[in-house]
GROMACS .gro file of C-alpha atoms in nm:
model
  158
    1MET     CA    1   0.884  -0.762  -0.828
    2ILE     CA    2   0.694  -1.012  -1.036
    3ARG     CA    3   0.458  -1.277  -0.911
    4ALA     CA    4   0.417  -1.562  -1.160
    5LEU     CA    5   0.038  -1.570  -1.189
    6GLY     CA    6  -0.027  -1.609  -1.561
    7ASP     CA    7   0.141  -1.749  -1.870
    8HIS     CA    8   0.343  -1.435  -1.943
    9THR     CA    9   0.461  -1.369  -1.588
   10LYS     CA   10   0.547  -1.737  -1.536
   11LYS     CA   11   0.762  -1.731  -1.849
   12LEU     CA   12   0.920  -1.403  -1.746
   13ASN     CA   13   0.991  -1.538  -1.398
   14GLU     CA   14   1.152  -1.855  -1.540
   15GLN     CA   15   1.360  -1.683  -1.806
   16GLY     CA   16   1.450  -1.356  -1.635
   17LYS     CA   17   1.801  -1.339  -1.493
   18VAL     CA   18   1.985  -1.083  -1.282
   19GLY     CA   19   2.167  -0.840  -1.512
   20MET     CA   20   1.937  -0.902  -1.807
   21LEU     CA   21   1.834  -0.591  -2.006
   22ALA     CA   22   1.464  -0.519  -2.039
   23ASP     CA   23   1.240  -0.249  -2.182
   24ILE     CA   24   1.009  -0.133  -1.905
   25TYR     CA   25   0.701   0.076  -1.973
   26ALA     CA   26   0.573   0.329  -1.727
   27PRO     CA   27   0.293   0.222  -1.495
   28TYR     CA   28  -0.052   0.233  -1.646
   29ASP     CA   29  -0.231   0.359  -1.339
   30HIS     CA   30  -0.255   0.705  -1.189
   31PHE     CA   31  -0.202   0.603  -0.829
   32LYS     CA   32   0.010   0.875  -0.671
   33ARG     CA   33   0.071   1.025  -0.329
   34ILE     CA   34  -0.140   1.320  -0.229
   35ALA     CA   35   0.094   1.617  -0.198
   36GLY     CA   36   0.027   1.830   0.107
   37ALA     CA   37  -0.151   1.561   0.310
   38LYS     CA   38  -0.100   1.617   0.682
   39CYS     CA   39  -0.168   1.257   0.780
   40GLU     CA   40  -0.137   0.969   0.533
   41ILE     CA   41  -0.247   0.612   0.592
   42TRP     CA   42  -0.130   0.376   0.320
   43ILE     CA   43  -0.297   0.035   0.310
   44GLY     CA   44  -0.140  -0.230   0.088
   45ALA     CA   45  -0.263  -0.588   0.059
   46GLY     CA   46  -0.086  -0.866  -0.129
   47LEU     CA   47   0.076  -0.727  -0.443
   48GLY     CA   48  -0.096  -0.401  -0.355
   49ILE     CA   49   0.202  -0.330  -0.131
   50LEU     CA   50   0.421  -0.259  -0.435
   51PRO     CA   51   0.314   0.101  -0.508
   52PHE     CA   52   0.389   0.191  -0.148
   53ILE     CA   53   0.738   0.046  -0.175
   54SER     CA   54   0.791   0.269  -0.479
   55TRP     CA   55   0.652   0.572  -0.302
   56GLN     CA   56   0.914   0.535  -0.029
   57GLN     CA   57   1.188   0.569  -0.288
   58ASP     CA   58   1.041   0.891  -0.430
   59THR     CA   59   1.171   1.191  -0.239
   60THR     CA   60   0.988   1.455  -0.447
   61ILE     CA   61   0.707   1.486  -0.191
   62GLY     CA   62   0.903   1.371   0.115
   63HIS     CA   63   0.743   1.408   0.457
   64PHE     CA   64   0.746   1.034   0.518
   65GLU     CA   65   0.705   1.101   0.890
   66ARG     CA   66   0.339   1.182   0.809
   67ALA     CA   67   0.280   0.836   0.660
   68THR     CA   68   0.178   0.510   0.823
   69LEU     CA   69   0.189   0.197   0.605
   70VAL     CA   70  -0.052  -0.082   0.698
   71TYR     CA   71   0.080  -0.402   0.541
   72CYS     CA   72  -0.207  -0.652   0.506
   73PHE     CA   73  -0.088  -1.004   0.429
   74ASP     CA   74  -0.149  -1.375   0.465
   75PRO     CA   75   0.134  -1.503   0.689
   76ALA     CA   76   0.168  -1.815   0.472
   77ARG     CA   77   0.221  -1.608   0.155
   78ALA     CA   78   0.377  -1.280   0.267
   79PHE     CA   79   0.595  -1.134  -0.007
   80PRO     CA   80   0.788  -0.929   0.063
   81SER     CA   81   0.845  -1.051   0.416
   82VAL     CA   82   0.749  -0.839   0.714
   83GLU     CA   83   1.119  -0.814   0.800
   84ARG     CA   84   1.195  -0.674   0.454
   85MET     CA   85   0.911  -0.424   0.486
   86GLN     CA   86   1.053  -0.314   0.823
   87GLU     CA   87   1.390  -0.250   0.658
   88ILE     CA   88   1.230  -0.042   0.383
   89THR     CA   89   1.018   0.166   0.620
   90VAL     CA   90   1.304   0.227   0.864
   91GLN     CA   91   1.513   0.364   0.576
   92SER     CA   92   1.236   0.598   0.457
   93GLY     CA   93   1.095   0.703   0.795
   94VAL     CA   94   0.747   0.566   0.726
   95GLN     CA   95   0.578   0.397   1.023
   96LEU     CA   96   0.496   0.030   0.952
   97VAL     CA   97   0.191  -0.147   1.093
   98SER     CA   98   0.189  -0.521   1.036
   99ASN     CA   99  -0.165  -0.650   0.972
  100PRO     CA  100  -0.162  -1.028   0.917
  101SER     CA  101  -0.491  -1.199   0.822
  102GLY     CA  102  -0.735  -1.181   1.111
  103SER     CA  103  -0.556  -0.891   1.279
  104ASN     CA  104  -0.728  -0.575   1.402
  105ALA     CA  105  -0.421  -0.355   1.345
  106MET     CA  106  -0.567  -0.173   1.044
  107ALA     CA  107  -0.881  -0.075   1.236
  108GLU     CA  108  -0.674   0.035   1.535
  109THR     CA  109  -0.447   0.246   1.311
  110ILE     CA  110  -0.743   0.430   1.155
  111ARG     CA  111  -0.909   0.483   1.496
  112LYS     CA  112  -0.585   0.615   1.647
  113ALA     CA  113  -0.527   0.861   1.361
  114ALA     CA  114  -0.886   0.986   1.384
  115SER     CA  115  -0.845   1.047   1.758
  116GLU     CA  116  -0.513   1.232   1.722
  117VAL     CA  117  -0.568   1.463   1.424
  118ASP     CA  118  -0.857   1.636   1.254
  119GLN     CA  119  -1.036   1.371   1.046
  120LYS     CA  120  -1.041   1.613   0.752
  121SER     CA  121  -0.661   1.600   0.736
  122ILE     CA  122  -0.642   1.218   0.707
  123GLN     CA  123  -0.580   1.090   0.355
  124ILE     CA  124  -0.606   0.716   0.295
  125SER     CA  125  -0.441   0.547  -0.002
  126PHE     CA  126  -0.547   0.188  -0.064
  127CYS     CA  127  -0.421  -0.076  -0.303
  128GLY     CA  128  -0.567  -0.425  -0.275
  129PRO     CA  129  -0.881  -0.631  -0.332
  130LYS     CA  130  -1.233  -0.483  -0.340
  131GLY     CA  131  -1.347  -0.676  -0.032
  132LEU     CA  132  -1.080  -0.515   0.184
  133LEU     CA  133  -1.159  -0.175   0.036
  134LYS     CA  134  -1.517  -0.213   0.162
  135LYS     CA  135  -1.383  -0.278   0.513
  136VAL     CA  136  -1.159   0.031   0.492
  137GLN     CA  137  -1.456   0.244   0.382
  138GLU     CA  138  -1.662   0.112   0.677
  139LEU     CA  139  -1.380   0.202   0.917
  140MET     CA  140  -1.358   0.549   0.767
  141LYS     CA  141  -1.731   0.603   0.820
  142GLU     CA  142  -1.710   0.475   1.180
  143ASN     CA  143  -1.431   0.725   1.246
  144SER     CA  144  -1.593   1.024   1.070
  145ILE     CA  145  -1.337   1.033   0.789
  146SER     CA  146  -1.491   1.162   0.467
  147ALA     CA  147  -1.532   0.915   0.180
  148LYS     CA  148  -1.359   1.170  -0.046
  149ASN     CA  149  -1.040   1.129   0.159
  150ILE     CA  150  -0.957   0.794   0.003
  151HIS     CA  151  -0.805   0.708  -0.331
  152TYR     CA  152  -0.746   0.355  -0.439
  153GLU     CA  153  -0.623   0.108  -0.693
  154PHE     CA  154  -0.750  -0.251  -0.718
  155TYR     CA  155  -0.524  -0.554  -0.716
  156ASP     CA  156  -0.798  -0.818  -0.720
  157PHE     CA  157  -0.567  -1.104  -0.808
  158CYS     CA  158  -0.368  -1.075  -0.484
   0.00000   0.00000   0.00000
């Protein structure tokens, strides 16, 4: 998926056509699932949802039943749509939590996980803007989840 945000991506979006051949380089980040996690909470905001879509297609780790995906989005700009995210998560077996702007669903998801399993076994993966990361870290502290149980990637331009 490409969001036309700058000169290059606008040009690519305008000129790219279905069936066109392209050279694609591997991702530049090191954002990967944590193998062996007993309880995973994935939090994706804006374009930060994209790594989690990819993760659901990778069966090398499996155990998608251990993962809950919190999709944070602005209802006026949601891409992909919540309906599309539901289709993807149903296929993989990941639980989807819809968290539109102003919702408390992310906080409730973290609280629920912390009340059901040992907080040490909760791994949080976050991809989104720094401001939302700060909120996630506050929620982790409130729910006695160690700060070392989060790994993240920033998508500040979301």
